Coordinates of C-alpha atoms in Angstrom, one line a residue:
Chain A
X1 CA -0.1 -0.1 -0.3
X2 CA 1.4 3.9 -0.9
X3 CA 1.9 5.9 2.7
X4 CA -0.5 8.4 2.7
X5 CA -0.7 11.3 5.2
X6 CA -3.2 10.9 8.1
X7 CA -5.9 14.0 8.8
X8 CA -8.2 13.6 11.2
X9 CA -11.0 16.0 11.3
X10 CA -12.9 17.5 13.7
X11 CA -15.4 19.4 11.8
X12 CA -17.1 19.6 8.2
X13 CA -15.4 22.8 7.3
X14 CA -11.9 20.9 8.3
X15 CA -12.8 18.0 6.3
X16 CA -13.6 20.2 3.7
X17 CA -10.6 22.2 3.9
X18 CA -8.1 19.4 3.9
X19 CA -9.6 17.1 1.0
X20 CA -9.9 20.1 -1.1
X21 CA -6.6 21.2 -0.9
X22 CA -5.2 18.0 -2.2
X23 CA -6.1 17.0 -5.6
X24 CA -5.8 13.3 -4.9
X25 CA -6.8 13.1 -1.1
X26 CA -9.7 11.1 -0.3
X27 CA -12.4 10.9 3.0
X28 CA -12.5 7.4 4.4
X29 CA -15.4 6.7 6.9
X30 CA -16.3 2.9 7.2
X31 CA -13.6 2.1 4.7
X32 CA -14.7 -1.0 3.6
X33 CA -14.1 0.0 0.0
X34 CA -11.3 2.5 0.1
X35 CA -8.7 0.5 2.6
X36 CA -9.6 -2.7 0.0
X37 CA -9.3 -0.5 -3.1
X38 CA -6.0 0.9 -1.8
X39 CA -4.8 -2.5 -0.9
X40 CA -4.9 -3.4 -4.6
X41 CA -3.2 0.0 -5.5
X42 CA -6.2 1.1 -6.9
X43 CA -6.6 3.8 -4.9
X44 CA -3.4 5.4 -4.1
X45 CA -4.5 9.0 -2.2
X46 CA -1.6 10.9 -0.8
X47 CA -3.9 12.6 1.8
X48 CA -6.2 10.6 4.0
X49 CA -9.0 12.9 6.2
X50 CA -10.6 10.7 8.3
X51 CA -14.0 12.1 8.8
X52 CA -15.6 9.4 11.4
X53 CA -15.0 12.3 14.1
X54 CA -17.9 14.3 12.4
X55 CA -21.5 15.1 13.7
X56 CA -23.1 13.3 10.8
X57 CA -24.7 9.8 12.5
X58 CA -27.6 10.7 13.3
X59 CA -31.1 10.0 11.6
X60 CA -33.6 12.8 11.5
X61 CA -37.5 13.0 11.0
X62 CA -38.1 16.0 8.2
X63 CA -40.9 18.1 9.2
X64 CA -42.4 16.9 5.8
X65 CA -42.6 12.8 7.5
X66 CA -39.2 11.9 5.7
X67 CA -36.0 11.4 6.6
X68 CA -32.7 12.8 6.9
X69 CA -30.1 10.0 7.5
X70 CA -26.8 11.1 8.4
X71 CA -23.7 10.0 6.0
X72 CA -22.2 8.3 8.8
X73 CA -25.0 6.1 9.8
X74 CA -23.8 2.7 9.5
X75 CA -25.7 0.6 7.1
X76 CA -26.6 -1.8 9.9
X77 CA -28.2 1.1 11.6
X78 CA -29.9 2.4 9.1
X79 CA -31.5 -0.6 8.1
X80 CA -32.7 -1.7 11.4
X81 CA -33.7 1.8 12.7
X82 CA -37.5 1.4 13.8
X83 CA -38.6 4.1 11.9
X84 CA -36.5 2.5 8.6
X85 CA -38.3 -0.7 8.4
X86 CA -41.9 1.0 9.6
X87 CA -42.0 3.4 7.0
X88 CA -39.3 2.6 4.7
X89 CA -39.0 -0.8 4.1
X90 CA -37.8 -1.3 0.7
X91 CA -34.9 0.6 2.0
X92 CA -34.0 -1.7 4.4
X93 CA -34.7 -4.4 2.7
X94 CA -32.2 -3.8 0.2
X95 CA -29.6 -2.9 2.7
X96 CA -29.8 -6.2 4.6
X97 CA -29.4 -7.7 1.2
X98 CA -25.9 -6.0 0.7
X99 CA -22.2 -7.3 1.9
X100 CA -22.2 -8.8 5.4
X101 CA -23.3 -8.2 8.9
X102 CA -19.8 -7.0 9.5
X103 CA -19.3 -5.0 6.6
X104 CA -22.8 -3.4 7.3
X105 CA -21.5 -2.4 10.5
X106 CA -18.5 -0.8 9.3
X107 CA -20.1 0.3 6.1
X108 CA -21.3 4.1 5.6
X109 CA -24.6 5.9 3.8
X110 CA -22.1 7.9 2.4
X111 CA -19.6 5.5 1.0
X112 CA -21.9 3.4 0.2
X113 CA -23.2 6.0 -3.0
X114 CA -19.5 6.5 -3.4
X115 CA -18.1 3.0 -4.0
X116 CA -16.7 1.7 -6.9
X117 CA -17.9 -0.6 -9.9
X118 CA -16.4 -4.1 -9.0
X119 CA -15.3 -4.4 -12.8
X120 CA -12.4 -7.4 -12.2
X121 CA -10.2 -5.0 -14.8
X122 CA -11.0 -1.7 -12.3
X123 CA -9.8 -3.9 -9.3
X124 CA -6.6 -5.2 -11.3
X125 CA -4.3 -2.4 -11.0
X126 CA -2.0 -4.5 -14.5
X127 CA -4.6 -4.1 -16.6
X128 CA -5.5 -1.6 -18.5
X129 CA -9.0 0.4 -17.7
X130 CA -10.5 3.8 -18.8
X131 CA -11.6 4.1 -15.1
X132 CA -8.3 3.8 -13.3
X133 CA -6.6 5.5 -15.9
X134 CA -8.5 7.1 -18.0
X135 CA -7.7 6.3 -21.8
X136 CA -6.2 3.8 -21.0
X137 CA -8.7 1.1 -22.9
X138 CA -11.3 -1.3 -21.7
X139 CA -10.4 -4.6 -21.6
X140 CA -14.4 -5.6 -20.2
X141 CA -15.9 -5.2 -23.9
X142 CA -14.0 -7.5 -25.8
X143 CA -13.4 -9.6 -22.1
X144 CA -15.0 -11.3 -19.4
X145 CA -17.9 -9.4 -18.5
X146 CA -20.3 -11.4 -17.0
X147 CA -20.9 -9.0 -14.3
X148 CA -21.2 -5.7 -16.3
X149 CA -23.7 -3.1 -17.6
X150 CA -26.1 -3.7 -20.3
X151 CA -27.6 0.0 -20.5
X152 CA -26.0 3.3 -20.4
X153 CA -22.8 2.2 -22.0
X154 CA -20.1 3.7 -23.5
X155 CA -16.9 2.8 -26.2
X156 CA -15.1 3.7 -22.9
X157 CA -16.8 1.5 -19.9
X158 CA -19.4 -0.9 -18.8
X159 CA -18.6 -0.8 -15.4
X160 CA -21.9 -1.4 -13.3
X161 CA -22.3 0.4 -9.8
X162 CA -22.5 -1.9 -7.5
X163 CA -24.9 -0.7 -4.5
X164 CA -27.7 -2.2 -3.4
X165 CA -28.9 0.4 -1.0
X166 CA -28.7 3.1 -3.9
X167 CA -30.9 1.2 -5.6
X168 CA -34.1 1.5 -2.8
X169 CA -32.7 5.2 -2.9
X170 CA -33.5 5.9 -6.4
X171 CA -36.8 4.6 -6.3
X172 CA -37.2 5.9 -3.2
X173 CA -36.3 9.9 -4.7
X174 CA -33.5 10.6 -1.9
X175 CA -31.7 13.8 -2.7
X176 CA -27.8 13.8 -1.1
X177 CA -27.0 16.9 0.5
X178 CA -23.4 17.8 -0.2
X179 CA -21.0 20.5 1.7
X180 CA -18.0 22.2 -0.2
X181 CA -15.4 24.9 -0.3
X182 CA -18.2 26.9 -2.1
X183 CA -21.0 26.2 0.3
X184 CA -23.7 23.3 0.6
X185 CA -25.9 22.3 -2.2
X186 CA -28.5 19.2 -2.9
X187 CA -27.8 16.6 -5.8
X188 CA -31.3 14.9 -6.6
X189 CA -30.4 10.9 -6.5
X190 CA -31.3 10.4 -10.4
X191 CA -28.7 13.0 -11.3
X192 CA -26.1 11.8 -8.5
X193 CA -24.6 8.9 -10.6
X194 CA -23.7 9.3 -14.0
X195 CA -23.2 7.4 -16.8
X196 CA -19.6 6.8 -17.9
X197 CA -19.7 8.5 -21.7
X198 CA -16.4 9.5 -22.6
X199 CA -15.2 10.0 -18.9
X200 CA -15.7 6.6 -17.0
X201 CA -13.6 8.0 -13.8
X202 CA -16.1 10.4 -12.7
X203 CA -19.1 8.1 -10.9
X204 CA -20.7 10.6 -9.8
X205 CA -21.7 14.4 -9.8
X206 CA -19.8 15.3 -7.2
X207 CA -16.6 17.8 -7.0
X208 CA -13.4 17.8 -5.7
X209 CA -14.1 18.7 -1.6
X210 CA -17.2 18.6 -1.3
X211 CA -18.6 15.6 1.1
X212 CA -21.5 14.4 1.7
X213 CA -23.7 15.0 4.3
X214 CA -26.8 13.6 4.3
X215 CA -29.5 11.6 2.6
X216 CA -32.9 12.7 2.5
X217 CA -35.8 10.3 1.6
X218 CA -39.0 12.2 1.0
X219 CA -42.6 10.6 2.8
X220 CA -43.0 7.2 1.3
X221 CA -46.9 6.6 -0.1
X222 CA -46.1 2.5 -1.2
X223 CA -47.4 0.9 2.1
X224 CA -46.9 -2.8 1.5
X225 CA -46.7 -2.7 -2.0
X226 CA -42.7 -2.9 -2.7
X227 CA -39.5 -5.3 -3.0
X228 CA -36.1 -5.7 -3.5
X229 CA -35.9 -8.6 -5.3
X230 CA -31.8 -9.7 -6.1
X231 CA -30.4 -12.1 -8.3
X232 CA -26.5 -13.2 -7.2
X233 CA -24.6 -16.0 -8.2
X234 CA -24.7 -17.9 -4.6
X235 CA -27.7 -16.5 -2.1
X236 CA -26.0 -14.4 0.7
X237 CA -22.8 -12.3 0.2
X238 CA -22.8 -11.6 -3.4
X239 CA -23.0 -8.9 -5.5
X240 CA -26.1 -8.3 -7.6
X241 CA -26.4 -9.6 -10.8
X242 CA -29.7 -7.8 -11.7
X243 CA -31.3 -6.4 -8.9
X244 CA -34.8 -4.4 -8.9
X245 CA -36.2 -2.2 -6.0
X246 CA -40.1 -1.8 -7.1
X247 CA -42.9 0.2 -5.8
X248 CA -46.5 0.7 -6.7
X249 CA -49.5 3.1 -5.3
X250 CA -52.1 1.1 -6.3
X251 CA -56.0 2.6 -6.3
X252 CA -57.9 -1.3 -6.4
X253 CA -55.9 -2.8 -9.1
X254 CA -55.0 -0.1 -11.1
X255 CA -51.3 1.5 -10.7
X256 CA -50.9 5.4 -9.8
X257 CA -47.6 5.3 -10.1
X258 CA -44.9 3.1 -10.2
X259 CA -41.2 3.4 -9.6
X260 CA -39.0 0.4 -10.6
X261 CA -35.1 1.0 -10.1
X262 CA -32.5 -2.0 -11.0
X263 CA -28.7 -2.5 -9.9
X264 CA -26.2 -4.1 -11.6
X265 CA -27.3 -3.0 -15.2
X266 CA -25.4 -0.3 -15.7
X267 CA -23.1 2.9 -14.3
X268 CA -25.8 4.1 -12.1
X269 CA -29.1 2.5 -10.7
X270 CA -31.4 2.1 -13.9
X271 CA -34.6 4.2 -13.7
X272 CA -36.7 4.9 -17.0
X273 CA -39.3 7.5 -16.3
X274 CA -41.1 7.4 -19.4
X275 CA -41.6 3.6 -19.1
X276 CA -43.2 4.4 -15.4
X277 CA -45.5 7.1 -16.7
X278 CA -47.0 4.4 -18.9
X279 CA -47.8 1.9 -16.4
X280 CA -49.6 4.5 -14.5
X281 CA -53.7 3.8 -15.1
X282 CA -52.8 0.6 -16.2
X283 CA -54.4 -2.6 -14.8
X284 CA -51.5 -4.4 -12.6
X285 CA -51.2 -7.4 -14.1
X286 CA -48.1 -9.3 -15.9
X287 CA -48.9 -7.9 -19.3
X288 CA -48.6 -4.7 -18.4
X289 CA -45.5 -5.6 -16.3
X290 CA -44.2 -7.5 -19.7
X291 CA -44.7 -4.3 -21.5
X292 CA -42.9 -2.3 -19.3
X293 CA -39.8 -4.2 -18.9
X294 CA -39.5 -4.8 -22.5
X295 CA -39.5 -1.2 -23.3
X296 CA -37.2 -0.4 -19.9
X297 CA -34.9 -2.6 -21.7
X298 CA -35.5 -1.9 -25.9
X299 CA -31.5 0.2 -26.0
X300 CA -30.1 -2.9 -23.5
X301 CA -26.8 -4.7 -25.3
X302 CA -25.2 -7.5 -24.4
X303 CA -21.1 -8.0 -24.4
X304 CA -21.4 -11.7 -24.6
X305 CA -20.4 -12.8 -21.7
X306 CA -23.4 -10.6 -19.9
X307 CA -25.5 -11.0 -22.8
X308 CA -28.2 -13.7 -20.1
X309 CA -28.3 -10.3 -18.1
X310 CA -31.5 -8.6 -20.6
X311 CA -33.4 -11.7 -20.5
X312 CA -32.9 -11.8 -16.5
X313 CA -33.5 -8.5 -16.2
X314 CA -36.8 -8.4 -18.2
X315 CA -38.0 -11.3 -15.7
X316 CA -36.7 -10.0 -12.7
X317 CA -38.8 -6.6 -13.3
X318 CA -41.6 -8.5 -14.2
X319 CA -41.6 -11.0 -11.0
X320 CA -40.4 -7.6 -8.4
X321 CA -43.8 -5.8 -10.0
X322 CA -45.9 -8.9 -9.8
X323 CA -44.4 -8.8 -6.0
X324 CA -44.7 -4.9 -5.5
X325 CA -48.8 -5.5 -6.9
X326 CA -49.6 -8.5 -4.3
X327 CA -47.9 -6.7 -1.3
X328 CA -45.5 -9.8 -0.6
X329 CA -42.2 -8.3 -0.8
X330 CA -39.2 -10.2 -1.1
X331 CA -37.7 -12.1 2.2
X332 CA -33.8 -11.6 2.7
X333 CA -33.9 -14.3 5.0
X334 CA -34.3 -17.7 3.0
X335 CA -34.3 -16.0 -0.5
X336 CA -36.7 -18.4 -1.8
X337 CA -38.4 -16.3 -4.8
X338 CA -42.6 -16.1 -4.6
Chain B
X1 CA -6.8 24.3 11.0
X2 CA -8.3 22.2 14.9
X3 CA -7.9 19.1 13.0
X4 CA -4.4 17.2 13.7
X5 CA -2.1 16.4 11.0
X6 CA -1.0 13.2 12.1
X7 CA 1.6 12.2 9.6
X8 CA 5.0 12.4 11.3
X9 CA 6.1 9.7 13.4
X10 CA 3.2 7.3 14.4
X11 CA -0.1 8.3 15.7
X12 CA -0.7 8.2 19.0
X13 CA -4.1 6.2 19.7
X14 CA -6.0 4.6 23.1
X15 CA -7.6 1.3 22.7
X16 CA -8.9 -0.9 25.1
X17 CA -8.3 -4.4 23.8
X18 CA -10.0 -7.5 25.6
X19 CA -10.1 -5.2 28.6
X20 CA -6.6 -3.9 29.2
X21 CA -6.3 -0.2 28.5
X22 CA -3.5 0.1 25.8
X23 CA -1.7 3.6 24.8
X24 CA 0.2 2.5 21.5
X25 CA 1.7 4.3 18.6
X26 CA 0.5 2.8 15.6
X27 CA 1.4 4.0 11.6
X28 CA -1.9 5.5 9.9
X29 CA -1.6 2.3 7.5
X30 CA -1.8 -0.2 9.9
X31 CA -4.9 -1.8 10.1
X32 CA -6.5 -3.0 12.9
X33 CA -6.0 -6.5 12.4
X34 CA -2.2 -6.3 11.7
X35 CA -2.3 -4.3 14.5
X36 CA -3.4 -7.0 16.8
X37 CA -1.2 -10.0 15.4
X38 CA 2.2 -8.5 14.3
X39 CA 2.2 -5.4 17.0
X40 CA 0.4 -7.1 20.3
X41 CA 1.1 -10.4 19.0
X42 CA -2.7 -11.3 19.5
X43 CA -2.5 -13.9 16.8
X44 CA -6.4 -15.5 17.7
X45 CA -7.4 -12.9 15.1
X46 CA -6.8 -14.8 11.3
X47 CA -5.8 -13.0 8.2
X48 CA -7.5 -15.2 5.3
X49 CA -8.2 -12.7 2.2
X50 CA -7.3 -9.5 4.0
X51 CA -10.2 -7.8 1.9
X52 CA -12.9 -8.2 3.5
X53 CA -14.4 -11.5 1.5
X54 CA -13.7 -14.3 4.3
X55 CA -14.4 -12.9 7.6
X56 CA -11.6 -14.9 9.5
X57 CA -10.4 -11.3 10.4
X58 CA -13.9 -10.7 12.7
X59 CA -13.5 -9.2 15.9
X60 CA -15.8 -6.8 18.0
X61 CA -15.7 -3.0 18.6
X62 CA -17.8 -1.9 20.9
X63 CA -19.8 -5.0 20.4
X64 CA -20.0 -4.8 16.8
X65 CA -18.9 -7.4 14.7
X66 CA -16.5 -5.9 11.9
X67 CA -13.7 -7.1 9.6
X68 CA -10.2 -6.0 11.4
X69 CA -8.7 -6.4 8.2
X70 CA -10.5 -3.3 6.2
X71 CA -10.4 -0.6 9.1
X72 CA -7.0 1.1 10.1
X73 CA -6.3 1.2 13.6
X74 CA -6.5 5.2 14.4
X75 CA -9.9 5.1 12.7
X76 CA -10.7 3.8 16.1
X77 CA -8.6 5.6 18.4
X78 CA -10.8 5.0 21.9
X79 CA -12.3 1.8 21.0
X80 CA -13.2 -0.8 22.6
X81 CA -11.8 -4.2 21.3
X82 CA -12.6 -7.9 21.8
X83 CA -11.1 -10.6 20.2
X84 CA -11.4 -14.6 20.4
X85 CA -8.7 -14.1 23.0
X86 CA -10.8 -12.0 25.4
X87 CA -14.0 -14.0 25.0
X88 CA -13.0 -16.6 27.9
X89 CA -13.5 -15.6 31.5
X90 CA -10.1 -16.3 32.9
X91 CA -10.2 -21.0 32.8
X92 CA -13.8 -20.8 31.6
X93 CA -14.5 -20.6 28.0
X94 CA -17.4 -18.1 26.6
X95 CA -20.7 -20.9 26.1
X96 CA -20.2 -20.2 22.3
X97 CA -16.4 -22.0 22.4
X98 CA -18.0 -24.8 24.5
X99 CA -20.8 -25.2 22.2
X100 CA -18.6 -25.1 19.0
X101 CA -16.2 -28.4 20.6
X102 CA -19.8 -29.6 21.6
X103 CA -21.0 -30.0 17.8
X104 CA -17.4 -30.3 16.0
X105 CA -18.1 -27.1 14.1
X106 CA -14.7 -27.0 12.6
X107 CA -12.6 -28.9 10.7
X108 CA -9.6 -26.9 10.1
X109 CA -10.2 -24.5 12.6
X110 CA -8.7 -21.3 10.5
X111 CA -12.1 -19.5 10.3
X112 CA -13.3 -20.5 14.2
X113 CA -11.9 -17.3 15.5
X114 CA -14.1 -15.1 12.7
X115 CA -16.6 -17.5 13.3
X116 CA -17.2 -17.2 16.9
X117 CA -16.4 -13.9 17.3
X118 CA -19.3 -13.1 14.7
X119 CA -21.5 -15.2 16.5
X120 CA -21.2 -13.7 19.0
X121 CA -21.7 -10.3 17.4
X122 CA -25.1 -12.0 16.1
X123 CA -26.1 -12.9 19.5
X124 CA -26.0 -9.5 21.2
X125 CA -28.0 -8.0 17.4
X126 CA -30.4 -10.5 18.8
X127 CA -31.9 -10.1 14.8
X128 CA -31.5 -13.7 13.9
X129 CA -34.1 -16.5 15.2
X130 CA -34.4 -19.5 13.2
X131 CA -31.9 -21.6 11.7
X132 CA -32.4 -20.0 8.2
X133 CA -32.1 -16.4 9.7
X134 CA -28.6 -17.9 11.6
X135 CA -27.3 -18.8 8.6
X136 CA -28.0 -15.4 6.2
X137 CA -26.4 -13.8 9.5
X138 CA -23.4 -15.6 9.0
X139 CA -22.9 -14.9 5.6
X140 CA -20.0 -12.7 6.1
X141 CA -17.8 -16.0 7.5
X142 CA -17.1 -18.5 5.2
X143 CA -15.7 -22.3 6.4
X144 CA -13.7 -23.5 3.5
X145 CA -14.1 -26.8 5.1
X146 CA -17.4 -26.8 5.1
X147 CA -18.7 -27.0 8.5
X148 CA -21.5 -24.9 8.9
X149 CA -24.3 -27.3 9.6
X150 CA -22.1 -27.8 12.8
X151 CA -21.9 -23.7 13.2
X152 CA -25.2 -23.2 13.3
X153 CA -26.2 -25.9 15.1
X154 CA -23.6 -24.6 17.9
X155 CA -25.1 -21.1 17.5
X156 CA -28.5 -22.3 17.8
X157 CA -27.2 -24.3 21.0
X158 CA -26.2 -21.0 22.9
X159 CA -29.2 -19.2 21.7
X160 CA -31.5 -22.1 23.5
X161 CA -29.6 -21.4 26.5
X162 CA -30.0 -17.7 26.9
X163 CA -33.5 -18.2 26.0
X164 CA -33.5 -20.8 29.2
X165 CA -31.5 -18.7 31.8
X166 CA -33.7 -15.5 31.0
X167 CA -37.0 -17.4 31.2
X168 CA -35.4 -18.6 34.8
X169 CA -34.4 -15.2 35.4
X170 CA -38.0 -13.8 34.6
X171 CA -39.4 -16.7 36.6

């Protein structure tokens, strides 16, 4: 591991100043992804700013009935918060579908948003990678790409964002609060992560020196009509090949509002708002769900090993919408898909 | 800036490890796992993958289980750490240690300290109650020998013991 300068920040302003002053400085909170990347020499920050002492570890109720989740709230604290379990079970379920209990105890809300792709080539510093070394090429496109993206890819990168939590946050229309040298701002979740385009080295739209302070979720109206369905190679402790966060507002058996976000298929949690809007007013049945899935996957492209994901994503979306319509969310313990 | 720049030399930290309060000097890049094994010679905690994928390095920090390989010791200044060496009380083993022996819940034993610390964390969380839930909540600990069935048996035994003790207390 490359040696680095360590700074323990005592305030948000200190943290921002310490990061902004050094171009390759990074904040560290739980460390579960960053330290791993440092061990592989994929991340080589010359300065590490420890933000664990900042007062960002609480969950507050907003006046609208949503929640403002501090960036340092751990994944387990969030998943098991009674307000989250009661009012945002989709979020709780998605978090518990990811990683392991040990990792969830250390990993934080802000860090979850900022985790890097699990692309094999990105992780292997001996191979070229446009995300790790811009302009060096993408060996995944002609190479081994079973876990890679089928939507929103570019000639430069077909990596996916690996988070489960973010897929739920996308469906819940969360907002990211950031603070930086220029003050604070909020970023709608859909605009936080970005597609690779010709700058795959940028995972998100934060500027250097900015720090996530909180993630806010507005009140949810879905009741039991939600699910987080995660399809993976082994039943636990594995990244998603395809995952779906689905939430429906129903009037009888008619859809009032549908929200569907997918993980494992793109450089960011994938939502298709046009297709969602087309579902509104329709009867909540398999035919409508299949039409929806076809529409979402219209532009999907397989790269060989991952081509199976197109059909898997179609089936997963239909099944997730059926689960949401029935009010029978996927269980994250026995994993049987009903 | 009131933040402390701790590049120069080793960083002073205080950590309570298995009940002993220690004043230590560590490099910022020393993981908690390496601090325990290489500096404090507490080699009960095992290095398996060193990347948070196997769970062999699981210890309890302030009562919660974490992978000690994925945290720099400096980040946990002030913490209370319990390793496998700290679970037994004098000469009497922790109930999980007894149960692992009784149920033959290991073969080579390399993953066992991590399994037992993880199980101690699981019991404290009180979220897993059925066999299925125990399996899911122990999924961060890989056992290459495949002793999983007996590991779940051992944890179930201790859970049942704890429940009957609680009932006895209430009665």
